CSV table of C-alpha atoms in Angstrom, one decimal:
chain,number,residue,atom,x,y,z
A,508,UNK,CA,48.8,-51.9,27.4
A,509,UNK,CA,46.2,-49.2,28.0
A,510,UNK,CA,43.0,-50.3,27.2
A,511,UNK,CA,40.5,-48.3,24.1
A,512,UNK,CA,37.4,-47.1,25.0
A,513,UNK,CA,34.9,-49.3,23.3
A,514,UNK,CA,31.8,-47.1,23.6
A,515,UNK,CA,29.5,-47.0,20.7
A,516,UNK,CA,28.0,-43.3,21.4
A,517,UNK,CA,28.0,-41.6,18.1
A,518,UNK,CA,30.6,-38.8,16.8
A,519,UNK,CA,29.1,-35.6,18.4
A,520,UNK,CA,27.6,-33.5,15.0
A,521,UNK,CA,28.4,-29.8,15.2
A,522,UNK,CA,25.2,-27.7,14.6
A,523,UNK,CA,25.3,-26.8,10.4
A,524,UNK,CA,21.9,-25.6,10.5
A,525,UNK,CA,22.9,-22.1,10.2
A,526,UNK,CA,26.5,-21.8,8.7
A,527,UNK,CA,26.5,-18.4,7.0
A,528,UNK,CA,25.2,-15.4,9.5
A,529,UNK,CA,22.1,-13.3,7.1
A,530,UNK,CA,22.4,-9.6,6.6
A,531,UNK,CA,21.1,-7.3,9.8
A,532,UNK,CA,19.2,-5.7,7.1
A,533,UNK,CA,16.8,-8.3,7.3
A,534,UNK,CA,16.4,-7.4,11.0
A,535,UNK,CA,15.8,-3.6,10.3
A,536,UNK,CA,13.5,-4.1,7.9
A,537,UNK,CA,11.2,-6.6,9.8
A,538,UNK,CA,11.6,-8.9,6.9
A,539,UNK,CA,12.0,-12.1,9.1
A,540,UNK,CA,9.3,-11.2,11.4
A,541,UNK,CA,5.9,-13.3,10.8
A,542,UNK,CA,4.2,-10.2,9.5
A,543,UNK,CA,0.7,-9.2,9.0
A,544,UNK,CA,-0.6,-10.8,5.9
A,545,UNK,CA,0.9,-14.5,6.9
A,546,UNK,CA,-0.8,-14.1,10.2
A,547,UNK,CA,-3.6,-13.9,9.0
A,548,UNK,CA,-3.5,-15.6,5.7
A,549,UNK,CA,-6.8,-17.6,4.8
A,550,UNK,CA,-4.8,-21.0,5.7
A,551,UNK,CA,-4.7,-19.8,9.4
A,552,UNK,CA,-8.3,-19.2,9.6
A,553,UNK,CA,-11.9,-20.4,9.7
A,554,UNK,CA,-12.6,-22.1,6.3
A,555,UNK,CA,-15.5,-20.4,5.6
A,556,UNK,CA,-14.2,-17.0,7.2
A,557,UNK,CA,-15.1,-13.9,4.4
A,558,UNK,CA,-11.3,-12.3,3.8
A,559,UNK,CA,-12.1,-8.4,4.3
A,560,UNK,CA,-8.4,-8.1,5.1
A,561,UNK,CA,-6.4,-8.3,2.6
A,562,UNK,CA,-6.3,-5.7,-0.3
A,563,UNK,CA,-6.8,-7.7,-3.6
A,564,UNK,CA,-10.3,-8.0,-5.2
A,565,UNK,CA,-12.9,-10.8,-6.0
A,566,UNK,CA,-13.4,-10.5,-9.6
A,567,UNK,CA,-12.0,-10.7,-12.6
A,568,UNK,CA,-10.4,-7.5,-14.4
A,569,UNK,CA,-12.2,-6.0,-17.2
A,570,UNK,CA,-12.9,-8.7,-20.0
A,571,UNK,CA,-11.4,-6.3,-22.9
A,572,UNK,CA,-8.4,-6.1,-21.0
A,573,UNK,CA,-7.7,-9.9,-20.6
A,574,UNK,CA,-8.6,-10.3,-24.0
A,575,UNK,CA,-6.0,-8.0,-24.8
A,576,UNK,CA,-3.7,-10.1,-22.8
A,577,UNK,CA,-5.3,-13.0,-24.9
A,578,UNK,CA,-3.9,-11.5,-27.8
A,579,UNK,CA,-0.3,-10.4,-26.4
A,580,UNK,CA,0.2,-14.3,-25.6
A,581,UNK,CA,-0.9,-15.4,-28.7
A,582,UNK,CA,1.7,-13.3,-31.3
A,583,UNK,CA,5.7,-13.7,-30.7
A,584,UNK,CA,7.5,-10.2,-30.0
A,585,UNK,CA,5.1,-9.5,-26.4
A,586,UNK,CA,6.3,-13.4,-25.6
A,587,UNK,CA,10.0,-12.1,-25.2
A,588,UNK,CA,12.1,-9.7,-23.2
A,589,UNK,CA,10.9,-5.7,-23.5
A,590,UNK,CA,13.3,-2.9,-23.1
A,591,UNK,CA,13.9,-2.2,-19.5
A,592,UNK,CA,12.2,1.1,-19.5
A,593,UNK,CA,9.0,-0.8,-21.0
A,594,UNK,CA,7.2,-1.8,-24.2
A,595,UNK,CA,6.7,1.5,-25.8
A,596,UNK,CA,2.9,0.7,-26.7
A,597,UNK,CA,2.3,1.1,-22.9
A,598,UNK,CA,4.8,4.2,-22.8
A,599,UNK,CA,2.9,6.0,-25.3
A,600,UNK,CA,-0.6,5.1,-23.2
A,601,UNK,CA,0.8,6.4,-20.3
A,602,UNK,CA,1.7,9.3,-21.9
A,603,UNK,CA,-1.8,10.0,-23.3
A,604,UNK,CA,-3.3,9.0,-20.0
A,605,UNK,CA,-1.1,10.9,-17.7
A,606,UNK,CA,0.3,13.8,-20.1
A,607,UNK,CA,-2.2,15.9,-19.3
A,608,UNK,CA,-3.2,15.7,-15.8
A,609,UNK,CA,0.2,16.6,-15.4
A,610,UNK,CA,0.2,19.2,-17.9
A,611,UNK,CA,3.0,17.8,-19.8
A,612,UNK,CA,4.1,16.8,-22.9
A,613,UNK,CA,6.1,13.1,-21.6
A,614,UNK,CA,8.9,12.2,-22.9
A,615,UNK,CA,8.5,8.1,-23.7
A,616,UNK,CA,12.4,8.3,-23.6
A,617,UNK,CA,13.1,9.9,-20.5
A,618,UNK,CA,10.4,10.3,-18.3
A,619,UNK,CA,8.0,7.5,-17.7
A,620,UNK,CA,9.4,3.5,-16.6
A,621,UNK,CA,7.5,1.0,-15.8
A,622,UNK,CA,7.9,-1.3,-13.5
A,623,UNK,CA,7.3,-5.0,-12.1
A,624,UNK,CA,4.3,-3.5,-10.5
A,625,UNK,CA,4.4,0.1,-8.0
A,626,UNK,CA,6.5,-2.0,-5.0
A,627,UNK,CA,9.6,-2.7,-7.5
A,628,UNK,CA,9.9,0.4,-8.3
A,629,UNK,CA,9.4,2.1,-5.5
A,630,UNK,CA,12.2,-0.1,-4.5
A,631,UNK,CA,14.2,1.1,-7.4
A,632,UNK,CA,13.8,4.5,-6.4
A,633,UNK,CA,15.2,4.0,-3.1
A,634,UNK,CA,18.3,2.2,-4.6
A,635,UNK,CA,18.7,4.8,-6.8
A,636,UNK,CA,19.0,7.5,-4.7
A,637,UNK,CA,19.9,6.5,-0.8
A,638,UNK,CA,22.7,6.7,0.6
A,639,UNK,CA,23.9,5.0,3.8
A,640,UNK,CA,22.2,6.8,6.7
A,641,UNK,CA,20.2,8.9,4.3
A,642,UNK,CA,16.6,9.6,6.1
A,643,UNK,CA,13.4,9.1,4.6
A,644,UNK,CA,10.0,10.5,6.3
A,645,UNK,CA,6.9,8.6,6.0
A,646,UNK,CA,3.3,9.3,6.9
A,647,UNK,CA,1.9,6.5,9.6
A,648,UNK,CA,-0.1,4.9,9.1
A,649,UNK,CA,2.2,3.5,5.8
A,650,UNK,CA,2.1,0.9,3.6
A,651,UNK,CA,4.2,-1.6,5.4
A,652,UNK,CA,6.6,-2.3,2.3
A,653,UNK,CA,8.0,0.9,2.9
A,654,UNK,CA,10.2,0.2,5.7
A,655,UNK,CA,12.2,-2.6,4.5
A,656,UNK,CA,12.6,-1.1,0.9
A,657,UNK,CA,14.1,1.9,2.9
A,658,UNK,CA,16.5,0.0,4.8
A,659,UNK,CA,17.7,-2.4,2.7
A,660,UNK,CA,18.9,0.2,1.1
A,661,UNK,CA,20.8,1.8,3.5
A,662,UNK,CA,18.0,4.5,4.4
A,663,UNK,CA,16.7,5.4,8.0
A,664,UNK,CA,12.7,5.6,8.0
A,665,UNK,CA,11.7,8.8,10.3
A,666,UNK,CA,8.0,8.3,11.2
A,667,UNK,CA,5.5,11.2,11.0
A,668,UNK,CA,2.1,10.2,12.3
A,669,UNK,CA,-1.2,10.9,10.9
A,670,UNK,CA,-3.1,12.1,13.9
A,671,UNK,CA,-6.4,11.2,13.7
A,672,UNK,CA,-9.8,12.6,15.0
A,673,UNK,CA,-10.6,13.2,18.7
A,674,UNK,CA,-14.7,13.2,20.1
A,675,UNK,CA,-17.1,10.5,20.6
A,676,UNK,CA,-18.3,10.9,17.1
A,677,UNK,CA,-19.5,7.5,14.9
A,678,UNK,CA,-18.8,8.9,11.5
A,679,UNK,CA,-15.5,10.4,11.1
A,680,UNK,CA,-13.9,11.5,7.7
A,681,UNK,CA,-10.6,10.0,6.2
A,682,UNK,CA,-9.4,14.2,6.1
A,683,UNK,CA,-9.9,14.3,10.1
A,684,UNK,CA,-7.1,12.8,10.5
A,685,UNK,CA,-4.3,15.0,10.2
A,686,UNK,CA,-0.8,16.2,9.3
A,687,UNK,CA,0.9,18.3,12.6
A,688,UNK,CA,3.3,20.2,10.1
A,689,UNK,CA,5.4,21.6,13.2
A,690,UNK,CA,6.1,18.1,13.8
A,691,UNK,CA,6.5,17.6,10.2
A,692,UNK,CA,9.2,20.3,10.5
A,693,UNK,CA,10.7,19.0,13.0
A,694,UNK,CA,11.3,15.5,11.8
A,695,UNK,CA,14.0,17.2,9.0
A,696,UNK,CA,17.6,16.9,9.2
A,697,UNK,CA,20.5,17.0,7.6
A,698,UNK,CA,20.2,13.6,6.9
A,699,UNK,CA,16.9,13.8,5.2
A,700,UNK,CA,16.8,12.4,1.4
A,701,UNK,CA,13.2,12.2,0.7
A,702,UNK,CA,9.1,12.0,2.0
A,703,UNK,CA,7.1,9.5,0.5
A,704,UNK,CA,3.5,11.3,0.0
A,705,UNK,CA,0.3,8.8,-0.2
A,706,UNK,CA,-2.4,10.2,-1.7
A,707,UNK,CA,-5.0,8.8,-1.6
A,708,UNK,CA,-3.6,6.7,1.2
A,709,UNK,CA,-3.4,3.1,2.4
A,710,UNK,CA,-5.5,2.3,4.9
A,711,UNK,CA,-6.4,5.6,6.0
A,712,UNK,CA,-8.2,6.8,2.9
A,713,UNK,CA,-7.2,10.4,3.2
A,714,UNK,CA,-7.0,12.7,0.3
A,715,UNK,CA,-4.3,15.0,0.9
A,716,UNK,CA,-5.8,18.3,0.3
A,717,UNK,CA,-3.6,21.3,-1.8
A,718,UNK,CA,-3.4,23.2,0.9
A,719,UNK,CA,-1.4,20.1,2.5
A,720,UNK,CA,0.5,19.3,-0.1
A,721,UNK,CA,1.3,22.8,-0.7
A,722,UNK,CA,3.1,23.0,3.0
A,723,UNK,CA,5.0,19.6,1.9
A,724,UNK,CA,6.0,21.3,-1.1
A,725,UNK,CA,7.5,24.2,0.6
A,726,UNK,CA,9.5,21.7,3.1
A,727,UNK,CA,10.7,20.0,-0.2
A,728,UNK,CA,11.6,23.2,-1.8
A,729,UNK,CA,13.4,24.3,1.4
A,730,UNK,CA,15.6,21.6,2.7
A,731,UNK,CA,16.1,20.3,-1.2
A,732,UNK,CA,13.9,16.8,-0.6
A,733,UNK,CA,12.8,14.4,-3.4
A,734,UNK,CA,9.8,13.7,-3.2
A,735,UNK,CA,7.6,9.9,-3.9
A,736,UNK,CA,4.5,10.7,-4.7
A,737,UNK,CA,2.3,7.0,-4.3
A,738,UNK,CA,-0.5,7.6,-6.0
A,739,UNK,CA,-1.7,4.1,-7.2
A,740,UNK,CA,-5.5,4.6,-5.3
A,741,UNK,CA,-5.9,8.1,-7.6
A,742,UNK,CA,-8.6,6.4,-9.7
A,743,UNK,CA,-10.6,5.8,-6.5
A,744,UNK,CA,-11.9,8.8,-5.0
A,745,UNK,CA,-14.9,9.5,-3.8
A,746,UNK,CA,-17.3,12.4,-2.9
A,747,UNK,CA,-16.8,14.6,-5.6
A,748,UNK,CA,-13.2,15.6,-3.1
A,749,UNK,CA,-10.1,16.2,-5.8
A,750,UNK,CA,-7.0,14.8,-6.5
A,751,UNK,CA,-4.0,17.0,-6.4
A,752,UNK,CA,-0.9,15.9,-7.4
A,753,UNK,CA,1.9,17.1,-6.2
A,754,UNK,CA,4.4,16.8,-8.9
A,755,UNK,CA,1.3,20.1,-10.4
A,756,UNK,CA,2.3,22.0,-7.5
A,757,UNK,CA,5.2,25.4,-8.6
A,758,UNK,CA,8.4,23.7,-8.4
A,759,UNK,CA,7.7,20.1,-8.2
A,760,UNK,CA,7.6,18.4,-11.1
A,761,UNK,CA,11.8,18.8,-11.0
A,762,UNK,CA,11.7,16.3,-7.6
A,763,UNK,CA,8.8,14.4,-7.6
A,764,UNK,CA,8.2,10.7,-8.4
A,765,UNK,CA,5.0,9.9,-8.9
A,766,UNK,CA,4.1,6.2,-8.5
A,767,UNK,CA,0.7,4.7,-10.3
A,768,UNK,CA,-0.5,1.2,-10.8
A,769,UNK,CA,-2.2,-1.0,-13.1
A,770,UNK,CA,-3.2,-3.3,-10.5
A,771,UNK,CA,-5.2,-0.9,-9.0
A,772,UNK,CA,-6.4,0.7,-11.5
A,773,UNK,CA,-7.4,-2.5,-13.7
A,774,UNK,CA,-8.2,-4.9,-11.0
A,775,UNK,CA,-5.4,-6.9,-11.9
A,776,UNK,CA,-2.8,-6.9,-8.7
A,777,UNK,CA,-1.2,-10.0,-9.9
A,778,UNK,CA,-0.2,-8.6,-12.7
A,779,UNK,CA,2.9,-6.7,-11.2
A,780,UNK,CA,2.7,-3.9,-13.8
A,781,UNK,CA,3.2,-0.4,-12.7
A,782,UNK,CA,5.0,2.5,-13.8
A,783,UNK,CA,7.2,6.1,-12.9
A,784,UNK,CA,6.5,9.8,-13.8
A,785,UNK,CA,8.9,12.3,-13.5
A,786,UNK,CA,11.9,14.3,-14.8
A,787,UNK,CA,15.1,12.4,-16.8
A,788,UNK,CA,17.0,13.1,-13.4
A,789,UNK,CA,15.1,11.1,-11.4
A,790,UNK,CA,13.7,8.0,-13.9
A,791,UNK,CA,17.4,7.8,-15.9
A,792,UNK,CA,18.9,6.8,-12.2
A,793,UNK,CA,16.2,4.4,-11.1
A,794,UNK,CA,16.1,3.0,-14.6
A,795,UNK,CA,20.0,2.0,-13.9
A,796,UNK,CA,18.9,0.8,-10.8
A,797,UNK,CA,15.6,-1.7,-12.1
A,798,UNK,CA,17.5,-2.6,-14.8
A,799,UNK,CA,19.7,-4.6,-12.4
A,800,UNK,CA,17.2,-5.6,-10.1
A,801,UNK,CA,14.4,-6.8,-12.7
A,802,UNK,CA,16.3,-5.8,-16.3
A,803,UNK,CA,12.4,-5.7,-17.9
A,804,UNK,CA,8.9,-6.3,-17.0
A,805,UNK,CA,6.1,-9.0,-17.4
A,806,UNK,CA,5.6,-8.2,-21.1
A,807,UNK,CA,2.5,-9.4,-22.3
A,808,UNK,CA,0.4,-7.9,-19.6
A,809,UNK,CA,2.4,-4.3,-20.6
A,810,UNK,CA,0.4,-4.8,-23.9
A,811,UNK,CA,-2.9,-5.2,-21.7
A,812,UNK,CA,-2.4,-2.5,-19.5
A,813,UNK,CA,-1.6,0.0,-22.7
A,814,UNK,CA,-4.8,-1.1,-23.8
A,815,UNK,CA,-6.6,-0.4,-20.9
A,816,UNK,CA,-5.4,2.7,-20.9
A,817,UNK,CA,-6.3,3.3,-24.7
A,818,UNK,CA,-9.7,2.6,-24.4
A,819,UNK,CA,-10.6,3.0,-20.5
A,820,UNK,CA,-11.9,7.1,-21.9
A,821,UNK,CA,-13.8,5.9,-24.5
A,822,UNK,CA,-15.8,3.1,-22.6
A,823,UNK,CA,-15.8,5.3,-19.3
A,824,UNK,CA,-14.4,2.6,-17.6
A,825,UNK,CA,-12.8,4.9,-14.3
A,826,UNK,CA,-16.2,6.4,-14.4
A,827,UNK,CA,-18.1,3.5,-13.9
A,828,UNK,CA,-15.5,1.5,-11.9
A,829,UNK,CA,-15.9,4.5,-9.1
A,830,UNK,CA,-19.4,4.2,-8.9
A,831,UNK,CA,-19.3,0.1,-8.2
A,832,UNK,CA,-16.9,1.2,-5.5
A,833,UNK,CA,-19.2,3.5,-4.0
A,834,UNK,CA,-21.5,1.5,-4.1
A,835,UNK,CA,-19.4,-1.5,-2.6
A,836,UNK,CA,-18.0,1.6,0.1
A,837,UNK,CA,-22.0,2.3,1.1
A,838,UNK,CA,-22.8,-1.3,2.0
A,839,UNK,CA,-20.0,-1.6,4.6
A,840,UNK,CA,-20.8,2.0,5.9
A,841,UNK,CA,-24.1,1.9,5.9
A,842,UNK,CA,-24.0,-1.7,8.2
A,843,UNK,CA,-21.4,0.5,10.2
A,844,UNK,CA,-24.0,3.4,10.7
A,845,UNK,CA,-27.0,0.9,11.5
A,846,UNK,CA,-24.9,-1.2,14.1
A,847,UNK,CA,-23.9,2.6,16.1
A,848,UNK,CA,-20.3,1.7,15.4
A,849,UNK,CA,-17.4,4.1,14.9
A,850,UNK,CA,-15.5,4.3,12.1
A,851,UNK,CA,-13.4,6.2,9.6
A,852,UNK,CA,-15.6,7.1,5.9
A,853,UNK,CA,-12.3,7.1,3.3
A,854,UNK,CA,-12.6,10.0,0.8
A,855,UNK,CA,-10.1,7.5,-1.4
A,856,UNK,CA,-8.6,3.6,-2.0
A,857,UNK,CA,-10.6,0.7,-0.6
A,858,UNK,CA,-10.4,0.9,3.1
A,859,UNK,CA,-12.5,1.2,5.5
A,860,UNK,CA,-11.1,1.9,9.7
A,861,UNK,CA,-12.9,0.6,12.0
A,862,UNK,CA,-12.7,1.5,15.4
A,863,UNK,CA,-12.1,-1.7,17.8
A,864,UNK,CA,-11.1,-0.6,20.9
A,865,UNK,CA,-14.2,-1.5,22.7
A,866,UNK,CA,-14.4,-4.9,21.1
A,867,UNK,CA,-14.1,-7.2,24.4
A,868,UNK,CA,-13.0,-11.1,24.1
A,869,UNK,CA,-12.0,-12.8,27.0
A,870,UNK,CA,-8.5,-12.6,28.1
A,871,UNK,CA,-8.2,-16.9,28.2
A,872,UNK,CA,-9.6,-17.2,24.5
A,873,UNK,CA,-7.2,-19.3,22.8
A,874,UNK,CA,-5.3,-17.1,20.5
A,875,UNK,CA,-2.3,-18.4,18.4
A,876,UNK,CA,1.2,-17.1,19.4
A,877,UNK,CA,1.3,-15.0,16.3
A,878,UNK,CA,-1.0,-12.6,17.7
A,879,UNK,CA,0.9,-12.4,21.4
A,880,UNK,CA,3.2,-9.7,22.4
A,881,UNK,CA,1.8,-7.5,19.9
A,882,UNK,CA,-1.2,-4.9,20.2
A,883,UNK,CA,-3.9,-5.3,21.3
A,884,UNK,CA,-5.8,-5.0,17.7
A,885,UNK,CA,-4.1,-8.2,16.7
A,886,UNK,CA,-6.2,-10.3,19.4
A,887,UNK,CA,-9.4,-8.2,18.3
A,888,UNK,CA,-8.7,-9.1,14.8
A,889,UNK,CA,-8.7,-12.7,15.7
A,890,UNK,CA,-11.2,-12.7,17.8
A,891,UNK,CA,-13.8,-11.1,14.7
A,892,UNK,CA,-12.5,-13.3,12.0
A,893,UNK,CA,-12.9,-16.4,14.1
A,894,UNK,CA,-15.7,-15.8,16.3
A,895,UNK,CA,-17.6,-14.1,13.4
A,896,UNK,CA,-16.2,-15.2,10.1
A,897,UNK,CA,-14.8,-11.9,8.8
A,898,UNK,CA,-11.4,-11.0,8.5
A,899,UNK,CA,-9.5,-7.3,8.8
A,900,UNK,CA,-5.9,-6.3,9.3
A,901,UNK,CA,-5.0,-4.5,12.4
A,902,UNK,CA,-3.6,-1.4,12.1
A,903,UNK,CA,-0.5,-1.5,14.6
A,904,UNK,CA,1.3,-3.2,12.0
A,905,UNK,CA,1.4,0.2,10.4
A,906,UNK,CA,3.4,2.2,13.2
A,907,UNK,CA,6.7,2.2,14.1
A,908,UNK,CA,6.8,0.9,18.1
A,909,UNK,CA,6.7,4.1,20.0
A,910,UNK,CA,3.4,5.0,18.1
A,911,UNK,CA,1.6,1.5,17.6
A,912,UNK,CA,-0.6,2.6,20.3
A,913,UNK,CA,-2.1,4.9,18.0
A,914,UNK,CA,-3.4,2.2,15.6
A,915,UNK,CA,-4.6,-0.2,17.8
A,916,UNK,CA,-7.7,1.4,18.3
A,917,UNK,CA,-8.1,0.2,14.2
A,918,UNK,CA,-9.0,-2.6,12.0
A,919,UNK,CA,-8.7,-2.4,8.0
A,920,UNK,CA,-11.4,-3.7,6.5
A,921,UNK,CA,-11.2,-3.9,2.4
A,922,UNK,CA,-14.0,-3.4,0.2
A,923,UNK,CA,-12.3,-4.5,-2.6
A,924,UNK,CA,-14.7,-7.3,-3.0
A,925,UNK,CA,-18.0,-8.0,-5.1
A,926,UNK,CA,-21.3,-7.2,-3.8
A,927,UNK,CA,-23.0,-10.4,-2.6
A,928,UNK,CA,-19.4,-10.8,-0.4
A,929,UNK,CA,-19.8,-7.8,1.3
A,930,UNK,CA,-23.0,-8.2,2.1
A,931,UNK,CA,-22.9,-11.7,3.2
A,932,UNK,CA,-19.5,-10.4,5.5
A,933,UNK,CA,-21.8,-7.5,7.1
A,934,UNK,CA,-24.3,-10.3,8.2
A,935,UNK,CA,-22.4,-11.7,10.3
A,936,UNK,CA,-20.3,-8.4,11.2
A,937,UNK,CA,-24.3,-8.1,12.6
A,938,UNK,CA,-23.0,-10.3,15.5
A,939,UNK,CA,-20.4,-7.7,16.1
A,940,UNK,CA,-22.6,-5.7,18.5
A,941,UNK,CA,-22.6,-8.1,21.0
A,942,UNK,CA,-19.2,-7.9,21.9
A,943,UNK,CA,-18.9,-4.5,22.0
């Protein structure tokens, strides 16, 4: 009788550790890539290190808007779900607010939605109205939500860069840097659905003047594009410059979106209220669409945010609320100035470039393998916040790979912060010198 094996090895396990394949849209939107903000999250560096990088304030919003949100949470219909296209108290703020620096008369019904905050619905936007293939141009430097909100929704991003200014001099403006509008041109096709405009934009802190927005316009207008007009920095801008919005512009109002925040605008970004302007035919569709993706927004805070609105006039709140930021805008400039470094002075939002090229660190320093393989910013970056105690985003993470070289010249540094922070963070940016 043939013998049985009597070995005791144990059953050979087949590897379950990733049974069902993911979507490739994952992939094409970078979403499973360690991205910039994880990188360089407070966990993964210096305890004490100041975080300049990320875009979220210090301080508290505005007391008489928390204690309106006090008073939401404390009565029984803002506990409960609002109507999908928002609690109308807020609807009939925004329309006050908005109706006429738009010069319009809003419909509540059909042309304002808000939204879980400006990133959902932008997002709803997209679903509404891409198809598969469908092309989208985008300004680089961009917001870096952009690019997977595009593609996983079947849209193609087509990268435009902002080209910025050329010379050896320290003290640049935000409005240096500039549209090529032949290029622009060029970058339309057949396949184009839409151009996502940023004003004032994130992290440059450009302004798009009417004269630029006016050449958009005519592309639009031309080759029949809708366009998304983020404008959640609009009450931050500086210098006396103006902002234009493009949905004003002959024409425009009938394709524009135009995106705004409460976050921003309150100091409040984890709120996640935000809200839609534009015409029935472009917030009825991306109403279907956040229906279905959020059905109705946080609704307590809705009540705050229409109270900011009611009474930010009255108590000059955008008024004053500028001025801190300029003043919180001067200290870092003014450190940047006295230190003979170059750097980018934003006409809007709360960023400040700073150029890093000439930032030298020794090629051995022990930098994490997050920061490998990419540009060369990201090892500057980590360098500063360790060796210094200040952190910044580099700007590489903004460009698509065949113009990433263009940002890593740049880091973002946010002066979304109180006083004493900044000025405790430009202390030690002192020390910056040194390695230059």
């Amino acid at each position: 009788m043939a013998s049985r094996s009597t070995s005791n090895a144990a059953p050979t396990q087949a590897d379950r550790s990733n049974l069902i394949p993911f979507s490739s849209r994952l992939k094409e939107g970078k979403a499973l890539a360690q991205d910039v903000w994880s990188i360089y999250a407070a966990a993964n560096l210096p305890a004490d290190c100041i975080n300049l990088g990320q875009g979220y304030m210090n301080f508290a919003p505005p007391a008489w808007v928390t204690k309106a949100a006090e008073e939401a949470l404390a009565t029984v219909a803002p506990n409960h779900y609002s109507h999908p296209r928002g609690r109308i108290r807020l609807r009939e703020a925004i329309k006050s607010f908005y109706g006429p620096q738009l010069n319009r008369d809003l419909d509540v019904e059909s042309e304002i939605l808000v939204t879980s905050g400006a990133n959902e619905g932008q997002y709803s936007v997209f679903t509404a109205f891409l198809e598969q293939g469908d092309e989208v141009i985008m300004f680089e430097p961009f917001f870096d939500q952009y690019l997977p909100s595009v593609t996983f929704n079947g849209g193609k991003p087509v990268y435009v860069p902002l080209h910025p200014p050329v010379g050896d001099k320290l003290n640049s403006s935000s409005s240096e840097w500039t549209v090529d509008f032949q290029e622009l041109r060029r970058a339309i096709t057949p396949r184009t659905k839409m151009i996502i405009v940023n004003t004032p934009h994130n992290p440059v802190g450009k302004v798009f003047t009417k004269q630029e927005l006016e050449f958009i316009a005519s592309l639009a207008e031309e080759f029949n594009l809708l366009v998304m007009a983020d404008e959640v920095y609009d009450c931050l801008v500086f210098d006396g410059k103006e902002h234009v919005r493009i949905a004003n512009l002959p024409g425009m109002w009938d394709r524009t979106v135009t995106v705004l925040s409460a976050g921003k605008a309150f100091a409040a970004t984890g709120w996640r209220v935000g809200w839609l302007i534009g015409p029935a035919s472009i917030i009825q569709p991306t109403l279907a669409a956040s229906t279905r993706i959020v059905f109705c927004s946080n609704s307590p805070l809705q009540e705050a945010a229409a109270a900011g609105l009611e009474q930010a006039p009255g108590r000059k709140f955008f008024e004053t609320q500028l001025a801190e930021y300029d003043e919180r805008r001067k200290v870092l400039t003014d450190a940047f100035d006295e230190l003979g470094l170059k750097y980018t002075m934003p006409e809007g939002s709360y960023f400040v470039l700073l150029d890093i090229s000439n930032v030298n660190f020794p090629e051995d320093y022990p930098f994490p393998k997050s920061v490998l393989g990419r540009g060369r910013d990201f090892r500057a970056c980590w360098f500063i916040a360790c060796e210094l105690g200040v952190s910044s985003i580099p700007v590489s993470e903004f460009y698509c790979e065949d113009h990433a070289t263009i940002g890593e010249a740049y880091a973002r540094f946010a002066f979304c912060k109180d006083v004493d922070t900044l000025k405790s963070a430009v202390e030690r940016l002192r020390r910056l010198k040194d390695y230059m």
